[in-house]
Amino acid sequence: MVANVDVPADETTNAQAQKATSPTAVASQKPTPAKPPTLEDLPDLLKTMVDEKGEKSAAATKRVYELCDVGHKQNRVPMVCSGKWDVLTPLALCLTQESGDGRHLACLALNNLSIPTENKRVMALGPAASDVIGGLCKVIQEDKQESYLCCICLMNLSFLEASITSILAHSPVPEGSAPVPALENSNSLL
């Protein structure tokens, strides 16, 4: 005959804790890896990049980069040229971050997106061109760690002959200031 044995609460808790930390229990508790991002995830990722700060924004930027990395070359043209998403403005906004992974990941993504010929026209001459070129130039001007990536991106864009003037004529001025010709502006590339 088996008698009921009352186990004090602290002993029950210890037994449960030991059981939960056993190798088999720990293996079953590992978080499932995040699924790779898809183009359908872009709207939420772009919103997070713009609306959040710090690690959340950087994590979303990383996922956008993953969508256009070397293993996902097929996504590069649709991301920029399909008209479904504005990926360039949020990436350019990330270039203005003072520090952190977000700026670096944005530079990597912009570099990958600047490779296809179809994207060069949109990036250098399209609606977000001023933000993209301006952001790249600002990182270079401030001599940030990612300056070399920005130079590479501008070089990629310059392979579209029509973009050269746009890149070289970029002449940033403080908001509300009168335009200054690029040759007279210390903030331009010339």
CSV table of C-alpha atoms in Angstrom, one decimal:
chain,number,residue,atom,x,y,z
A,1,MET,CA,0.0,0.0,0.0
A,2,VAL,CA,1.3,3.5,-1.0
A,3,ALA,CA,0.8,6.3,1.4
A,4,ASN,CA,0.3,9.9,0.4
A,5,VAL,CA,3.3,11.9,1.3
A,6,ASP,CA,3.0,15.7,1.7
A,7,VAL,CA,6.0,17.4,0.2
A,8,PRO,CA,6.7,20.9,1.5
A,9,ALA,CA,6.4,23.7,-1.1
A,10,ASP,CA,10.1,24.5,-1.2
A,11,GLU,CA,11.0,20.9,-1.9
A,12,THR,CA,8.4,20.7,-4.7
A,13,THR,CA,9.7,23.9,-6.2
A,14,ASN,CA,13.3,22.6,-6.1
A,15,ALA,CA,12.3,19.4,-7.7
A,16,GLN,CA,10.5,21.3,-10.5
A,17,ALA,CA,13.5,23.6,-11.0
A,18,GLN,CA,15.8,20.6,-11.3
A,19,LYS,CA,13.5,18.9,-13.7
A,20,ALA,CA,13.2,22.2,-15.8
A,21,THR,CA,16.9,22.6,-16.0
A,22,SER,CA,17.7,19.1,-16.9
A,23,PRO,CA,19.5,18.8,-20.3
A,24,THR,CA,16.4,17.4,-22.0
A,25,ALA,CA,14.1,20.0,-20.6
A,26,VAL,CA,16.5,22.9,-21.6
A,27,ALA,CA,16.8,21.5,-25.1
A,28,SER,CA,13.0,21.5,-25.5
A,29,GLN,CA,12.8,25.1,-24.1
A,30,LYS,CA,15.2,26.7,-26.6
A,31,PRO,CA,13.6,29.5,-28.5
A,32,THR,CA,12.7,28.6,-32.1
A,33,PRO,CA,14.9,30.5,-34.6
A,34,ALA,CA,13.2,33.4,-36.3
A,35,LYS,CA,12.0,32.6,-39.8
A,36,PRO,CA,13.9,34.4,-42.5
A,37,PRO,CA,12.3,37.6,-43.6
A,38,THR,CA,10.2,37.7,-46.8
A,39,LEU,CA,9.2,40.7,-49.0
A,40,GLU,CA,5.8,40.4,-47.4
A,41,ASP,CA,7.4,41.4,-44.1
A,42,LEU,CA,8.8,44.7,-45.6
A,43,PRO,CA,5.9,47.0,-44.6
A,44,ASP,CA,6.2,46.0,-40.9
A,45,LEU,CA,10.0,46.2,-41.0
A,46,LEU,CA,10.0,49.6,-42.5
A,47,LYS,CA,7.5,50.9,-40.0
A,48,THR,CA,9.6,49.6,-37.1
A,49,MET,CA,12.7,51.2,-38.6
A,50,VAL,CA,11.0,54.6,-38.7
A,51,ASP,CA,8.8,54.4,-35.5
A,52,GLU,CA,11.2,52.7,-33.1
A,53,LYS,CA,14.7,53.6,-31.8
A,54,GLY,CA,17.7,51.6,-30.7
A,55,GLU,CA,17.8,47.9,-30.8
A,56,LYS,CA,14.3,47.4,-32.3
A,57,SER,CA,15.1,49.7,-35.2
A,58,ALA,CA,18.4,48.1,-35.7
A,59,ALA,CA,16.9,44.6,-35.7
A,60,ALA,CA,14.4,45.6,-38.3
A,61,THR,CA,17.2,47.2,-40.4
A,62,LYS,CA,19.1,43.9,-40.1
A,63,ARG,CA,16.1,42.0,-41.5
A,64,VAL,CA,15.8,44.5,-44.4
A,65,TYR,CA,19.5,43.9,-45.1
A,66,GLU,CA,19.0,40.1,-45.0
A,67,LEU,CA,16.3,40.5,-47.7
A,68,CYS,CA,18.9,41.9,-50.1
A,69,ASP,CA,22.0,40.1,-49.1
A,70,VAL,CA,24.0,37.9,-51.4
A,71,GLY,CA,21.7,35.0,-50.8
A,72,HIS,CA,18.7,37.1,-51.8
A,73,LYS,CA,19.8,39.0,-54.9
A,74,GLN,CA,16.5,38.3,-56.5
A,75,ASN,CA,14.8,40.7,-54.0
A,76,ARG,CA,17.0,43.8,-54.8
A,77,VAL,CA,15.1,45.1,-57.8
A,78,PRO,CA,11.6,44.4,-56.5
A,79,MET,CA,12.5,46.2,-53.2
A,80,VAL,CA,13.4,49.4,-55.0
A,81,CYS,CA,11.6,49.4,-58.3
A,82,SER,CA,8.2,47.7,-57.7
A,83,GLY,CA,6.6,50.8,-56.3
A,84,LYS,CA,5.1,48.7,-53.5
A,85,TRP,CA,7.5,49.9,-50.8
A,86,ASP,CA,9.7,52.9,-50.0
A,87,VAL,CA,12.7,51.2,-48.6
A,88,LEU,CA,15.1,54.1,-49.5
A,89,THR,CA,13.7,56.8,-47.2
A,90,PRO,CA,13.9,54.7,-44.0
A,91,LEU,CA,17.4,53.4,-44.9
A,92,ALA,CA,18.5,57.0,-45.6
A,93,LEU,CA,17.0,58.0,-42.2
A,94,CYS,CA,19.1,55.3,-40.6
A,95,LEU,CA,22.2,57.0,-42.0
A,96,THR,CA,21.6,59.9,-39.7
A,97,GLN,CA,21.9,57.8,-36.5
A,98,GLU,CA,24.8,58.9,-34.4
A,99,SER,CA,26.0,55.4,-33.7
A,100,GLY,CA,25.0,51.7,-33.5
A,101,ASP,CA,24.3,48.9,-35.8
A,102,GLY,CA,21.4,50.6,-37.6
A,103,ARG,CA,23.6,53.0,-39.6
A,104,HIS,CA,26.1,50.2,-40.5
A,105,LEU,CA,23.3,47.8,-41.6
A,106,ALA,CA,21.6,50.6,-43.6
A,107,CYS,CA,24.9,51.2,-45.4
A,108,LEU,CA,25.2,47.5,-46.2
A,109,ALA,CA,21.6,47.4,-47.5
A,110,LEU,CA,22.0,50.5,-49.6
A,111,ASN,CA,25.2,49.1,-51.1
A,112,ASN,CA,23.5,45.9,-52.1
A,113,LEU,CA,20.5,47.7,-53.5
A,114,SER,CA,22.7,50.0,-55.5
A,115,ILE,CA,24.2,47.1,-57.5
A,116,PRO,CA,21.4,46.3,-60.0
A,117,THR,CA,21.3,48.7,-63.0
A,118,GLU,CA,17.5,49.1,-62.6
A,119,ASN,CA,17.9,50.4,-59.1
A,120,LYS,CA,20.5,53.0,-59.9
A,121,ARG,CA,18.0,55.4,-61.6
A,122,VAL,CA,15.5,55.2,-58.7
A,123,MET,CA,18.2,55.6,-56.1
A,124,ALA,CA,20.1,58.5,-57.7
A,125,LEU,CA,17.3,60.3,-59.6
A,126,GLY,CA,14.0,59.2,-57.9
A,127,PRO,CA,11.9,60.7,-55.1
A,128,ALA,CA,14.3,59.6,-52.4
A,129,ALA,CA,17.5,60.5,-54.2
A,130,SER,CA,18.2,63.6,-52.2
A,131,ASP,CA,17.7,61.7,-48.9
A,132,VAL,CA,19.9,58.8,-50.1
A,133,ILE,CA,22.7,60.9,-51.6
A,134,GLY,CA,22.5,63.4,-48.8
A,135,GLY,CA,22.7,60.7,-46.1
A,136,LEU,CA,25.6,59.0,-47.8
A,137,CYS,CA,27.5,62.3,-48.1
A,138,LYS,CA,26.8,63.2,-44.5
A,139,VAL,CA,28.3,60.0,-43.3
A,140,ILE,CA,31.4,60.6,-45.4
A,141,GLN,CA,31.7,64.2,-44.3
A,142,GLU,CA,31.5,63.3,-40.6
A,143,ASP,CA,34.2,60.6,-41.3
A,144,LYS,CA,32.1,57.9,-39.7
A,145,GLN,CA,33.3,54.3,-39.6
A,146,GLU,CA,31.0,53.5,-42.5
A,147,SER,CA,32.4,56.2,-44.8
A,148,TYR,CA,34.0,53.5,-47.1
A,149,LEU,CA,30.6,51.8,-47.5
A,150,CYS,CA,29.1,55.2,-48.5
A,151,CYS,CA,31.8,55.8,-51.0
A,152,ILE,CA,31.2,52.4,-52.6
A,153,CYS,CA,27.5,53.0,-52.8
A,154,LEU,CA,28.0,56.4,-54.5
A,155,MET,CA,30.5,54.7,-56.9
A,156,ASN,CA,27.9,52.0,-57.7
A,157,LEU,CA,25.3,54.7,-58.4
A,158,SER,CA,27.8,56.6,-60.6
A,159,PHE,CA,27.9,53.7,-63.1
A,160,LEU,CA,24.6,55.1,-64.3
A,161,GLU,CA,25.9,58.1,-66.3
A,162,ALA,CA,22.8,60.2,-65.8
A,163,SER,CA,23.3,60.0,-62.0
A,164,ILE,CA,26.8,61.6,-62.0
A,165,THR,CA,25.5,65.1,-62.2
A,166,SER,CA,22.9,64.4,-59.5
A,167,ILE,CA,25.6,63.1,-57.2
A,168,LEU,CA,28.1,65.8,-57.8
A,169,ALA,CA,25.6,68.6,-57.8
A,170,HIS,CA,24.2,67.6,-54.4
A,171,SER,CA,24.6,70.7,-52.3
A,172,PRO,CA,23.1,70.4,-48.8
A,173,VAL,CA,22.2,73.5,-46.9
A,174,PRO,CA,20.5,73.9,-43.5
A,175,GLU,CA,16.7,73.8,-43.6
A,176,GLY,CA,15.3,77.2,-44.5
A,177,SER,CA,18.6,78.4,-46.1
A,178,ALA,CA,19.0,79.6,-49.6
A,179,PRO,CA,20.5,77.1,-52.1
A,180,VAL,CA,24.2,77.2,-52.5
A,181,PRO,CA,26.0,76.0,-55.7
A,182,ALA,CA,27.9,72.8,-55.1
A,183,LEU,CA,31.3,74.5,-56.0
A,184,GLU,CA,30.7,77.1,-53.3
A,185,ASN,CA,29.4,74.7,-50.7
A,186,SER,CA,31.9,73.1,-48.3
A,187,ASN,CA,29.2,70.4,-47.6
A,188,SER,CA,29.1,69.2,-51.2
A,189,LEU,CA,31.3,66.4,-52.7
A,190,LEU,CA,33.1,69.0,-54.9
